[in-house]
Every structure is written in structure tokens, then in C-alpha cells.
C-alpha positions as a printed NumPy array, in Angstrom:
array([[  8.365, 152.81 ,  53.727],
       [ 10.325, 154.404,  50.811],
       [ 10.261, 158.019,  51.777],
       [  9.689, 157.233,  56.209],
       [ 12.578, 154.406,  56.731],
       [ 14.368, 154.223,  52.925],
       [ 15.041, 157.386,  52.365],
       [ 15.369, 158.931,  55.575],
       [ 18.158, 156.857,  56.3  ],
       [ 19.745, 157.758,  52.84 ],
       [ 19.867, 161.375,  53.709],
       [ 20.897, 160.959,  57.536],
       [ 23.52 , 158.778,  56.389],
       [ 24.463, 161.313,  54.363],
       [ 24.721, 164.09 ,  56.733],
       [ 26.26 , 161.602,  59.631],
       [ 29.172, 161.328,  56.943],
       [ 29.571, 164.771,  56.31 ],
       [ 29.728, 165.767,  59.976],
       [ 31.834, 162.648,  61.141],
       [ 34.22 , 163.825,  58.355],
       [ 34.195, 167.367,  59.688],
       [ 35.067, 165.854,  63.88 ],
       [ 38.081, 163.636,  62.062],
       [ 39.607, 167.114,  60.145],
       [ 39.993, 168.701,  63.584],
       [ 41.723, 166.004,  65.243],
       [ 44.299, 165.723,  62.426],
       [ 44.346, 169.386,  62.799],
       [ 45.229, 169.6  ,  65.871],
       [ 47.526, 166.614,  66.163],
       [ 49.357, 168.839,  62.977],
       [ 49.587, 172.193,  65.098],
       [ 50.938, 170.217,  68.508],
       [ 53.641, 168.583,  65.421],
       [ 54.692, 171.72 ,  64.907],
       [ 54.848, 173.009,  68.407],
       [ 57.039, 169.675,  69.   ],
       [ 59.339, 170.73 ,  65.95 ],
       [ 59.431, 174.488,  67.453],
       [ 60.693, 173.427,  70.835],
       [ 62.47 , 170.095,  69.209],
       [ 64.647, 172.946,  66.995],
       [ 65.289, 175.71 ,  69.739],
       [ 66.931, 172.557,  72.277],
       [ 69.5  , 171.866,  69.126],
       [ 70.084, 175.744,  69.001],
       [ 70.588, 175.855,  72.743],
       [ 72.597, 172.613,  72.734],
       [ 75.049, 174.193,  69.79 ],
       [ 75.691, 177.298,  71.742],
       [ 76.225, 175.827,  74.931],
       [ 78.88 , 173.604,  73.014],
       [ 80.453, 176.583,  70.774],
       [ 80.471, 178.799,  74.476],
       [ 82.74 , 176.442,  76.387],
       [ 85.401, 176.043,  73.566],
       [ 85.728, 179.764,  73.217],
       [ 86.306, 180.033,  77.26 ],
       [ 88.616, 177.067,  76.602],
       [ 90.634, 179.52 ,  74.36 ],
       [ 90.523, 182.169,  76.707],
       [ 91.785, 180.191,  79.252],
       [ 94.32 , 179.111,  77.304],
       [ 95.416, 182.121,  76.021],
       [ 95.039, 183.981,  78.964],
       [ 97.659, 181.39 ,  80.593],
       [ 99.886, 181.834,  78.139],
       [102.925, 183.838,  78.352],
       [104.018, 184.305,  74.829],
       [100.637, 185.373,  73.853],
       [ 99.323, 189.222,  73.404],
       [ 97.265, 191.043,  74.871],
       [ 95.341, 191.719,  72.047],
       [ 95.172, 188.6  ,  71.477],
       [ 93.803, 187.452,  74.968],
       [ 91.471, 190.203,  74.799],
       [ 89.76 , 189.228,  71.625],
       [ 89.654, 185.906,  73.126],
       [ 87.379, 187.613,  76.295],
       [ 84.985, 189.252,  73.721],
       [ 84.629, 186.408,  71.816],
       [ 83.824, 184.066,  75.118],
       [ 81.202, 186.852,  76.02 ],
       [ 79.528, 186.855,  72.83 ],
       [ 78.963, 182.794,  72.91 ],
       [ 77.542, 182.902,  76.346],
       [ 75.296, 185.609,  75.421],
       [ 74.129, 183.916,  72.711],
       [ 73.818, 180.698,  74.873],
       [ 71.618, 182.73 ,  77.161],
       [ 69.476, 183.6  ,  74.902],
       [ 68.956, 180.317,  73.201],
       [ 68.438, 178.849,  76.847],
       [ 65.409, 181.453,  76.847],
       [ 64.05 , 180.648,  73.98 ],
       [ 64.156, 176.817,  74.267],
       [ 62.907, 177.675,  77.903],
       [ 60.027, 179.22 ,  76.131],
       [ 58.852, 176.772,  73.648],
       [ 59.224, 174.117,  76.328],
       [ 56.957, 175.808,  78.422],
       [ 54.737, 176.554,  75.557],
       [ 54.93 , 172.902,  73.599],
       [ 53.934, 171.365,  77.547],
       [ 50.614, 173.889,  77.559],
       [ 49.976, 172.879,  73.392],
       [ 50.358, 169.143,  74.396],
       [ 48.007, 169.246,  77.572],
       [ 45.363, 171.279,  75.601],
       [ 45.821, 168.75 ,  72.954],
       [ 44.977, 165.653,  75.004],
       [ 43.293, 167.108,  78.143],
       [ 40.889, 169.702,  75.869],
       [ 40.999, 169.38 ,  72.19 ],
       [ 40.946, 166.082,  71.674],
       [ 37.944, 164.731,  74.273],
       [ 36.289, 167.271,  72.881],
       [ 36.132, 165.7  ,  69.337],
       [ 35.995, 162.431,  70.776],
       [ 32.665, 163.776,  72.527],
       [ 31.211, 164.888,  69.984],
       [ 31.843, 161.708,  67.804],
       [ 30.139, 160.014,  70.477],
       [ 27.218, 162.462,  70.311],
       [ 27.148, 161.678,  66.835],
       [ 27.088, 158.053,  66.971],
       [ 24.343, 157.915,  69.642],
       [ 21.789, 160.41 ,  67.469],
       [ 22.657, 157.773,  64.736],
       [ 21.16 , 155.221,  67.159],
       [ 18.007, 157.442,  68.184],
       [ 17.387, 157.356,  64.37 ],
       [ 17.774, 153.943,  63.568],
       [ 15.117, 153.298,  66.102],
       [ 13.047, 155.66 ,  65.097],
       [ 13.193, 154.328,  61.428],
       [ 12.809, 150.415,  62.731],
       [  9.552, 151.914,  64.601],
       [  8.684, 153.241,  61.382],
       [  9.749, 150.357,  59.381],
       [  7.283, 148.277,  61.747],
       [  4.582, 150.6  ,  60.945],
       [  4.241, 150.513,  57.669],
       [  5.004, 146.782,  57.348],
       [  1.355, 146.46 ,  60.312],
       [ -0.445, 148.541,  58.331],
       [ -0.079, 146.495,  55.039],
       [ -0.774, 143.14 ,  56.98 ],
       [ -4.614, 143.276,  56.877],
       [ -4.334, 143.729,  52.767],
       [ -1.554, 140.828,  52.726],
       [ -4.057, 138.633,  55.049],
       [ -6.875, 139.261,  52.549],
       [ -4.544, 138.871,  49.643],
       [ -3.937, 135.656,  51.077],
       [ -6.999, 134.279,  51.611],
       [ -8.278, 135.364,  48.347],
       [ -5.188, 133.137,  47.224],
       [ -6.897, 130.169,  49.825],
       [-10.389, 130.648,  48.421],
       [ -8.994, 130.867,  44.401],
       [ -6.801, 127.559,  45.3  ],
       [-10.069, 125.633,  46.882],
       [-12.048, 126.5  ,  44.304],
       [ -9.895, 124.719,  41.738],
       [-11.181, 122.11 ,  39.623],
       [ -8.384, 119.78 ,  38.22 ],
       [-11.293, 117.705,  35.998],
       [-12.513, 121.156,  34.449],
       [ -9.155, 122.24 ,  33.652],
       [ -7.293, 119.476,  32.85 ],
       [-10.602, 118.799,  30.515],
       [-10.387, 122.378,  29.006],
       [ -6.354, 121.677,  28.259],
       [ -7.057, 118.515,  26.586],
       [-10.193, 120.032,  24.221],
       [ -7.684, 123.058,  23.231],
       [ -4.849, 121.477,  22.53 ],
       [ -6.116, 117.692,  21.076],
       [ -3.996, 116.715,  17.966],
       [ -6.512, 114.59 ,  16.528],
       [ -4.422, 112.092,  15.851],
       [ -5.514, 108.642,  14.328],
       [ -3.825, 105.344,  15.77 ],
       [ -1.657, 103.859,  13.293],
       [ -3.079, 100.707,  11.361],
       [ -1.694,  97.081,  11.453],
       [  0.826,  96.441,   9.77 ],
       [  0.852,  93.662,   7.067],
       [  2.425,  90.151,   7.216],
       [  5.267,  90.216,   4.467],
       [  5.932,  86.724,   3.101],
       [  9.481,  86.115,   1.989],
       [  9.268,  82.586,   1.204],
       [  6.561,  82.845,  -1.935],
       [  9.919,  82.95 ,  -3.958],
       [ 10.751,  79.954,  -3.307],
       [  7.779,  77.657,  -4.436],
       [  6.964,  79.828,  -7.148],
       [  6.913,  78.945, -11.102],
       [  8.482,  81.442, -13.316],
       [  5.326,  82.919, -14.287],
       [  3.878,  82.89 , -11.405],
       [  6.84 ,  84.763, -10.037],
       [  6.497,  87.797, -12.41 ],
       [  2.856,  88.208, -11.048],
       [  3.599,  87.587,  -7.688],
       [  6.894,  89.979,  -7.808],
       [  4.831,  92.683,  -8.822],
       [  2.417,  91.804,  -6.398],
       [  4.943,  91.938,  -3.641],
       [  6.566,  94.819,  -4.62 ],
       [  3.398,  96.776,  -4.836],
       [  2.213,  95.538,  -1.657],
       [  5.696,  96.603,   0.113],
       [  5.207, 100.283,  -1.781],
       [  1.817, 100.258,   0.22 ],
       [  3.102,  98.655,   3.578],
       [  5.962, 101.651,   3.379],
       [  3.362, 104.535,   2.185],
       [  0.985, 103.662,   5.09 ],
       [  4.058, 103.366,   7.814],
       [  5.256, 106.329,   6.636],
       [  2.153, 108.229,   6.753],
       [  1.575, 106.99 ,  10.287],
       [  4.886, 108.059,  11.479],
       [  4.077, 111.458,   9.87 ],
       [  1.335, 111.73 ,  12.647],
       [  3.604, 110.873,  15.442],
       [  5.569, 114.501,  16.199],
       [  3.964, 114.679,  19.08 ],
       [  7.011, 112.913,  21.092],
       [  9.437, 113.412,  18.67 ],
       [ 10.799, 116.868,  16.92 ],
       [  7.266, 118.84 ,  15.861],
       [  6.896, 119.603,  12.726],
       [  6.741, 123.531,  12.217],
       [  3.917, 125.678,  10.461],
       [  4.124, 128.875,   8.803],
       [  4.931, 131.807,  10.9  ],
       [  1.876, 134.522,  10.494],
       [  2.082, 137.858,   9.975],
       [  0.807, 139.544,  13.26 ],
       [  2.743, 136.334,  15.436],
       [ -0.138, 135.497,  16.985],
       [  1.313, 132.068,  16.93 ],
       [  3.302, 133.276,  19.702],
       [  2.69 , 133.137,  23.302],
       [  2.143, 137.03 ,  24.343],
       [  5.285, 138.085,  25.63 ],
       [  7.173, 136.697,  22.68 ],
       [  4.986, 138.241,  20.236],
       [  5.297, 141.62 ,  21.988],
       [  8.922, 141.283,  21.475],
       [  8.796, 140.735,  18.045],
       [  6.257, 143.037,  16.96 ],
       [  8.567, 145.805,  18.824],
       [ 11.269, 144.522,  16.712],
       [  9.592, 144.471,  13.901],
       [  8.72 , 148.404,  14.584],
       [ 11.879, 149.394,  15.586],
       [ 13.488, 148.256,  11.991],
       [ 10.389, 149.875,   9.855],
       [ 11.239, 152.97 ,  11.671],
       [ 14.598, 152.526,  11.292],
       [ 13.432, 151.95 ,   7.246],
       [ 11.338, 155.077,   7.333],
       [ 14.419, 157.375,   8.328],
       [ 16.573, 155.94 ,   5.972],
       [ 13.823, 156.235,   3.194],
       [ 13.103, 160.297,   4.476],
       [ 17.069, 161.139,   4.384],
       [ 16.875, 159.326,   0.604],
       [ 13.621, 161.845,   0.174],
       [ 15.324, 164.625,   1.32 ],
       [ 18.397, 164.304,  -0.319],
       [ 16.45 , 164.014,  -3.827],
       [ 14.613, 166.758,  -3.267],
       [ 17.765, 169.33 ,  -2.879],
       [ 19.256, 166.695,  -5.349],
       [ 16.075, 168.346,  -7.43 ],
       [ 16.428, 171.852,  -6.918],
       [ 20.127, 172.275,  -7.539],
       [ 19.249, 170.291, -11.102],
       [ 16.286, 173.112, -11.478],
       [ 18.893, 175.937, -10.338],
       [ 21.849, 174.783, -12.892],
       [ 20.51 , 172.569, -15.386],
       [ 23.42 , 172.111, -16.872],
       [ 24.17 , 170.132, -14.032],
       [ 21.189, 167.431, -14.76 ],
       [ 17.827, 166.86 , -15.871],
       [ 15.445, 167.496, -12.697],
       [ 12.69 , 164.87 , -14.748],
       [ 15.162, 162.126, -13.929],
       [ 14.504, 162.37 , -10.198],
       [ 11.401, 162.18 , -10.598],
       [ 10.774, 158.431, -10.928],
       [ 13.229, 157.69 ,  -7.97 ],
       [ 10.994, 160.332,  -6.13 ],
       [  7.989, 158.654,  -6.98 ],
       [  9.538, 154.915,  -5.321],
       [ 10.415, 157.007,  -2.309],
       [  6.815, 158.377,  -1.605],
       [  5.522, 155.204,  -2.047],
       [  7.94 , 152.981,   0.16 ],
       [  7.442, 155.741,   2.495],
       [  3.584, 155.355,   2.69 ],
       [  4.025, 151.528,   2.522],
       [  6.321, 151.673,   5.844],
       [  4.287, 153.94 ,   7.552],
       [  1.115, 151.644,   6.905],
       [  3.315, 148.835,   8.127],
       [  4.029, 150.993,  10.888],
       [  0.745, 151.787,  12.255],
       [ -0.413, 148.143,  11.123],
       [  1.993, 146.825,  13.42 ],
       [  1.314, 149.42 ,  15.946],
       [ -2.444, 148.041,  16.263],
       [ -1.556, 144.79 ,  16.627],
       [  1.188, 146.04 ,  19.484],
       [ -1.356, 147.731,  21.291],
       [ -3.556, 144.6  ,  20.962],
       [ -1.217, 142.818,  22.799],
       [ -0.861, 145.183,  25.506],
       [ -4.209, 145.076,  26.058],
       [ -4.718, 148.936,  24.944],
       [ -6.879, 148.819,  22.343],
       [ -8.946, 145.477,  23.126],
       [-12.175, 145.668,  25.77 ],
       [-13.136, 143.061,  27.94 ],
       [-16.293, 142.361,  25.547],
       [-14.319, 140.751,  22.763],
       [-13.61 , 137.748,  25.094],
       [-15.596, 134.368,  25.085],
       [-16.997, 131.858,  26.679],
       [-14.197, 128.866,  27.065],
       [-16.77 , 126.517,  25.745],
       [-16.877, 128.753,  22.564],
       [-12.826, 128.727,  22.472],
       [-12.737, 125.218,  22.859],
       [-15.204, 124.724,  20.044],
       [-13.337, 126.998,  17.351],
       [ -9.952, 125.688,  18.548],
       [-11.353, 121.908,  18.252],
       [-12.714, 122.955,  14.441],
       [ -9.617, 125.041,  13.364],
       [ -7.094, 122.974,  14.063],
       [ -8.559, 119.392,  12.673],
       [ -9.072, 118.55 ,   9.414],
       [-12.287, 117.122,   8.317],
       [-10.938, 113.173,   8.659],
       [ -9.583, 114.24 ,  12.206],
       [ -6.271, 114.612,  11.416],
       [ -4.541, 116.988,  12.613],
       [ -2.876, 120.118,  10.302],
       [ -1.075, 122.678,  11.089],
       [ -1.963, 124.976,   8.208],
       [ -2.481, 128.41 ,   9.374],
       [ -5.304, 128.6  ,   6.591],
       [ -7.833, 126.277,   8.124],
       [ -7.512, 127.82 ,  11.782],
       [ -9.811, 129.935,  12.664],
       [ -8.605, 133.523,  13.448],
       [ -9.848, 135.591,  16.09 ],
       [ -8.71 , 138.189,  18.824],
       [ -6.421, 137.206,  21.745],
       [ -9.186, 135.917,  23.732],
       [ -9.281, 134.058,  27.893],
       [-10.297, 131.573,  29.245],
       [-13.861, 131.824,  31.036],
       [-12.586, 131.006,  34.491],
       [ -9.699, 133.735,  34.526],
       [-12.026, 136.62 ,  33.481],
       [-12.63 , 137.981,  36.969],
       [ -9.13 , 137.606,  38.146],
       [ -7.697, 139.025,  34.872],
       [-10.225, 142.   ,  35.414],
       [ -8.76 , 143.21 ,  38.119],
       [ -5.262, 143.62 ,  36.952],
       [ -6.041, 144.709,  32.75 ],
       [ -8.245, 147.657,  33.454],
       [ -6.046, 150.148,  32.872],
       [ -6.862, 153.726,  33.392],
       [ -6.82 , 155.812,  30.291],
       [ -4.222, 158.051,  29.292],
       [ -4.321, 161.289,  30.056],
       [ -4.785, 164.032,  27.412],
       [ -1.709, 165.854,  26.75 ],
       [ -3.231, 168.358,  24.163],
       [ -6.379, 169.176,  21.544],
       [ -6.908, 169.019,  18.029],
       [ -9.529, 170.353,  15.33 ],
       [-10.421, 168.428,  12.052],
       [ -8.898, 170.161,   9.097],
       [-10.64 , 167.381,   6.845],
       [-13.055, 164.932,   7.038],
       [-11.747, 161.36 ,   7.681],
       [-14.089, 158.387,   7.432],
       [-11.634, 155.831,   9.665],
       [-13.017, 152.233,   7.653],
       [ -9.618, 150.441,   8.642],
       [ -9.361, 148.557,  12.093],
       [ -7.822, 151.175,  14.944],
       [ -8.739, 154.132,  13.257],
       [-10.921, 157.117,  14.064],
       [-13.584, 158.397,  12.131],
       [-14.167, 162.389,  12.426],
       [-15.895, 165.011,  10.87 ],
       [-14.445, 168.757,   9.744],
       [-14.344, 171.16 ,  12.663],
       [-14.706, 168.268,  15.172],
       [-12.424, 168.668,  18.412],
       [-10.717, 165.415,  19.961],
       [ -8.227, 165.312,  23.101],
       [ -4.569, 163.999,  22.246],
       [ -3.798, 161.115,  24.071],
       [ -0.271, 160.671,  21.7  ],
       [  1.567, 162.373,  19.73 ],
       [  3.048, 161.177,  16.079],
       [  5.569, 159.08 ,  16.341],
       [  6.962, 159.969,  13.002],
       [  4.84 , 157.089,  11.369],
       [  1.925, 160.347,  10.44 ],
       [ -0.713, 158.973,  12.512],
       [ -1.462, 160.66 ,  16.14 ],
       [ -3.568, 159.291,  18.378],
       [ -7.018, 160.933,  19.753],
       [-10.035, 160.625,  21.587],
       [-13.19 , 161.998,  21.464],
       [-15.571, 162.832,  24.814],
       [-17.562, 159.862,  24.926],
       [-13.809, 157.873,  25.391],
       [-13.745, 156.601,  21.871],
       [-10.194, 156.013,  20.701],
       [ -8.096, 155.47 ,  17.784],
       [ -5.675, 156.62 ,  15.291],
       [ -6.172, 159.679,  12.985],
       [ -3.641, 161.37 ,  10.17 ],
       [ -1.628, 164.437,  11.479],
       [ -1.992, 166.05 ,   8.359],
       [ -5.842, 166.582,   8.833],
       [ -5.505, 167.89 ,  12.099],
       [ -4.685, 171.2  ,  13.591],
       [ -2.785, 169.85 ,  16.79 ],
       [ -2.08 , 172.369,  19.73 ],
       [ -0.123, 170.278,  22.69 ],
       [ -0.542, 171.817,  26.413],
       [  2.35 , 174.131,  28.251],
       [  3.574, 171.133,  30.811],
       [  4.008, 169.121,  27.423],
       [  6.546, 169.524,  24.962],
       [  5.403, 172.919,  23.957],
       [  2.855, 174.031,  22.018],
       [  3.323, 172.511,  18.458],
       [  0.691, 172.562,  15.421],
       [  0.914, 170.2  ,  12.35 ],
       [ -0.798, 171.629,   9.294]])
């Protein structure tokens, strides 16, 4: 539907634009050159009109001085010349405003008799291949929508069948095993007697005083130890955040281990720069020691190297547990039964009197695991395909891989590159059999294919 009805229509609209744009330049066009053909004829009329004017006062003066007695001849005569120059002039001005009349009258019928139903046909050509297309997409639109109907019907029903197969006893039952508090009901509270005082003797009161009191101290200890139980509809008390926030519900925790990434890389740079500084720091010292004593770099040095590996353990620790999350790293047969969840949950999070505790030490840790009844749904939608391998690499050095996420490889041995290094020294390969995991650039030989970044080796 994209690239048939979508885009089609993008680029059609686009040309129907350009060309409409090119019909409308004409017509101002020509309505400009029939302007000026009106401007032409509109200027030779006041030329003809002047002349006619300027030729009838100068036979005016001839007349006048041709009835006049007392004027000369000379006079009279230049008078006559004068007369015939005007009316020639006249003359021709009548020609030429003859001949832009006749010419403005055959611009102005072209104009509205030729040119412009011309462009106004073609507009209308125009508009009606617009239409042919639109239906032509609609058909298409129709198409593809029919053709996905039969995998939205079975969609659908698969929604019916999942729906009808629910069981609100099983699942309200698994909500309530995962998520009991173990709380225990609050005891009765004891009958405080405020009129003992009164009957007392005086040493009687000293025993009973103390007596009281005491018993109050308890009555107050055991309310207050009940109301400590009671969070659950009132402001929960909140336990210690863990390191990995698996605390948090996926999505959050994805957030915050990318946050938590983006500043230890952000760490890393700043502690490289330091690095790199000290070390020119260092060789200008060895060049002019007059300058300083390279040795006292040397601890500062020393604290940069090791933040340096620190952060880029955090790094790739963090990384794990990212990729955990995403579901990139994890298989399908780390999950368990729900009956086995609810057990551990039920265990970790009560304490042996059945009260419930929120410390992080007595739960019991485990991977990101689901629920027994969403496995086969959640199959279909977290099998992701692998990524493809954008390179090779051949063991420099032997690397054992003990820690969780890494790979273990021998010298010589060639693995695909499924990632490069990120900057945190760890890239990540795989061997043929699809085992993954993380492996340190500098015991690699890495050669990346053409259509990647280039061909790049880390030694």
C-alpha cells in the first residue's frame, strides 16, 4: 500500500504541481504580452490625438496670418510650412495608431479565442488524468486492504479463541500467589483502665504505675508494629534499589540501564582525554625535564588505567544486563514453569514468621522469567532472527570467557562479527554453531566487510 497507493500519489502529486504551475506561467504570459500590446496601441492614440491637436492650431495661424494685411509674406509662408509639417506628422501618427489598433484587436482575439482555451484545456486535461489516477490508486488501495483481510480474520479469531480460553480463577489465583504480602492480622488490642488511680493506696500505686506504664509501652509497641504491616493501602514503604534494576518493570529498567550506559561512556571519554593528555603531559616532561619530573605522572597515570578498566567493566556489565532485557542474550530455556515462579516468589519475599520483607537479600534472584501460560504467545513475537555478520576475526590469544556473556576461544580460532566495539574494548562474535558473546578487541585480529564501514583491524 506504501509504494502502490502512498507513494504513487506522492510523486503524481508532485508532477501534477509542476505541470499545473507550468499551464498558469503561460496564461500570465500571455495576459503580460496582450498588456503590452494594449499599452502599444493605448500610447500611439495619445500620439495621434497630440498631433491632430498641435495640426489645427498651426492652420489656425495660417489662417490668421494669411488674413492679415499687416502681416509678411514671409511670415505667412512660414506659417504654410509649418501647417504642412503638423499634418504630416498627424498622418503618420493616424497610421501608426491605425496599425497597432489593428494589431492589439488580432493580439486580443488570439488571446481569448486561442491562447487562453488552450491553457484552460489543458488544465482540464490535467485535472481529469488526476482523476484516472485517484481511481486507479483507490482500486489499488482496495486491493491491498482484500488481500490482508484473510490474515486480519485469522488474527482475529486467534484473538476469539485466546479470549475463550481464559481462565479468571487460574489467573486471578496466579496474581494472588505472586504478589501475597503475607501479612498477619493485627492483634486485639488491650482494655486500658484509667480508674485504678483512683482506689489505689500509695504503695499500691507505685506498683501499679509501673505496671500501667509498662503495659501502655507494650499496647503502643504492638499497635505500632501492626500499623507497620499495613502499607498496603497507605504510602508503601520502599526497599533498596538493586544494582541491575530488576526491581523495575522492563521498560523502565531498559531506560535506566541505557542511562546508566550513556553516562559511563560519557565517564570513559572524559577519563581517555585525561589519559591522553598525561601521556603528552609525559613526553614533553621526558623531552625538557627541566620542565617536570615525568615519575610524577606516573601515579595519576596509574588511577587513569584503572578507572578506565573499572568503567569499561561497568560498561559491558551493564551492557549484559541491557541485552538481557531486550531479550538478546536470554533463550527461551531459561524460563519456568509458573508453578515454580510462584513457589520462589512465595519463599523470597516472606520471612520465615510470614511476614512480609522487603529486603532485597532474602529474595530469591533469578533471570527475567514468564509466566507458563504466555510462553506460546510470547514465542511468536521474541524470536528474533540473528544478526547478521558484518565481518571476521582470528584469535590473537587465547581467552577462557569464565564471566557471564562472554566468549571463550582458542588461538587461531575464526568467529563472525556480529558488532563492532563500542569503545567499551569488547566486540561482539559468534562462532558457527551460533554461539554468542563478548570477546576483547585486543586479542583479535578484526577485518570488517566492504559494504561495512571499511575494512578496519584492531591489533
Amino acid at each position: 500500500m506504501a509504494h502502490r497507493v502512498y507513494g504513487e500519489l506522492m510523486r503524481y502529486a508532485h508532477d501534477l504541481k509542476t505541470e499545473r504551475k507550468m499551464h498558469l506561467q503561460e496564461g500570465r504570459k500571455a495576459q503580460q504580452y496582450l498588456d503590452m500590446c494594449w499599452k502599444q496601441m493605448d500610447n500611439s492614440k495619445k500620439k495621434f490625438e497630440r498631433e491632430c491637436r498641435e495640426a489645427e492650431k498651426a492652420q489656425q495661424s495660417y489662417e490668421r496670418l494669411d488674413n492679415d494685411t499687416n502681416a509678411t509674406k514671409a511670415d505667412v509662408e512660414k506659417a504654410k510650412q509649418q501647417l504642412n509639417l503638423r499634418t504630416h506628422m498627424a498622418d503618420e501618427n493616424k497610421n501608426e495608431y491605425a496599425a497597432q489598433l489593428q494589431n492589439f484587436n488580432g493580439e486580443q482575439h488570439k488571446h481569448f479565442y486561442v491562447v487562453i482555451p488552450q491553457i484552460y484545456k489543458q488544465l482540464q486535461e490535467m485535472d481529469e488524468r488526476r482523476t484516472i489516477k485517484l481511481s486507479e490508486c483507490y482500486r489499488g488501495f482496495a486491493d491491498s486492504e482484500r488481500k490482508v483481510i484473510p490474515i486480519i480474520s485469522k488474527c482475529l479469531e486467534g484473538m476469539i479463541l485466546a479470549a475463550k480460553s481464559v481462565d479468571e480463577r487460574r489467573d486471578s489465583q496466579m496474581v494472588v500467589d505472586s504478589f501475597k504480602s503475607g501479612f498477619e492480622p493485627p492483634g486485639d488490642f488491650p482494655f486500658e483502665d484509667y480508674s485504678q488511680h483512683i482506689y489505689r493506696t500509695i504503695s499500691d500505686g507505685t506498683i501499679s504505675a509501673s505496671k500501667q506504664e509498662s503495659g501502655k509501652m507494650d499496647a503502643k509497641t504492638t499497635v505500632g508494629k501492626a500499623k507497620g504491616k499495613l502499607w498496603l493501602f497507605g504510602k508503601k514503604p520502599k526497599g533498596p534499589a538493586l544494582e541491575d534494576f530488576s526491581h523495575l518493570p522492563p521498560e523502565q529498567r531498559r531506560k535506566k540501564l541505557q542511562q546508566r550506559i550513556d553516562e559511563l561512556n560519557r565517564e570513559l571519554q572524559k577519563e581517555s582525554d585525561q589519559k591522553e593528555a598525561l601521556n603528552k603531559m609525559k613526553d614533553v616532561y621526558e623531552k625538557n625535564p627541566q620542565m617536570g619530573d615525568p615519575g610524577s605522572l606516573q601515579p595519576k597515570l596509574a588511577e587513569t588505567m584503572n578507572n578506565i578498566d573499572r568503567l569499561r567493566m561497568e560498561i559491558h556489565k551493564n551492557e549484559a544486563w541491557l541485552s538481557e532485557v531486550e531479550g538478546k542474550t536470554g533463550g527461551r530455556g531459561d524460563r519456568r514453569h509458573s508453578s515454580d515462579i510462584n513457589h520462589l516468589v512465595t519463599q523470597g519475599r516472606e520471612s520465615p514468621e510470614g511476614s512480609y520483607t522487603d529486603d532485597a537479600n532474602q529474595e530469591v534472584r533469578g533471570p527475567p522469567q514468564q509466566h507458563g501460560h504466555h510462553n506460546e504467545f510470547d514465542d511468536e513475537f521474541e524470536d528474533d532472527d540473528p544478526l547478521p555478520a558484518i565481518g571476521h576475526c582470528k584469535a590473537i590469544y587465547p581467552f577462557d570467557g569464565h564471566n557471564e556473556g562472554t566468549l571463550a576461544m582458542k588461538e587461531g580460532e575464526v568467529l563472525y562479527i556480529i558488532e563492532e566495539d563500542k569503545g567499551d574494548g569488547w566486540t561482539r562474535a559468534r562462532r558457527q554453531n551460533g554461539e554468542e558473546g563478548y570477546v576483547p578487541t585486543s586479542y583479535i585480529d578484526v577485518t570488517l566487510e566492504k559494504n561495512s564501514k571499511g575494512a578496519v583491524t584492531y591489533i
